[in-house]
Amino acid sequence: MTVQQEAPGGKALEVWIDQDLCTGDGICAQYAPEVFELDIDGLAYVKGADEELLQAPGATVPVPLPLLADVVDSAKECPGECIHVRRVQDRVEVYGPEAD
């Protein structure tokens, strides 16, 4: 994904999924199929720039600015509360279950 990856305020964001909490509902893949995909195991994963699912625990991908709203909506609507969006600079979660 070679698009601008900064949120308002100039902070780059990344997203990751906690598969231990994933319920496999697929809401994230519906909102942002460019970023999320369900695997054969029924769980959601983030996708790398080459469209490959990143299955390592805690794997992150940059949040492309044009998809920021979709990724945020995914985090807000996720029934498993397993989608985490954080600033790259300081790793502070800005959207998701651990956001203030």
Steps between C-alpha positions, in 0.01 A plus 500: 500500500684802379259774597534766764472327835457786742193590698390856561771671702773331298527183707556174314268220612520122492241230568515150640252230602506292816396161362440368854200735518386477136146363462530451124197716418683657207374853559854632459537332161169652392608852601860484378573197279825663391628475859319200656416149385359185658722195472401136469512475882208747515702777662583844366853612417660815364639490147846610396581713198517187286146394611652220711334432834730581789438220747773568755351609834497879522583553131426857398441683174488873429154653480464666158348847542222438243391197706535658845124544552432140392770363732370711790143383433628141499656551842187665637259237364708189571301274735821337623662836575821364351603773253765740625600822321801677646745775423825366358707766676415406860282188457209665682165350404267764355212273390405165641437339838804655671452854367425775751 
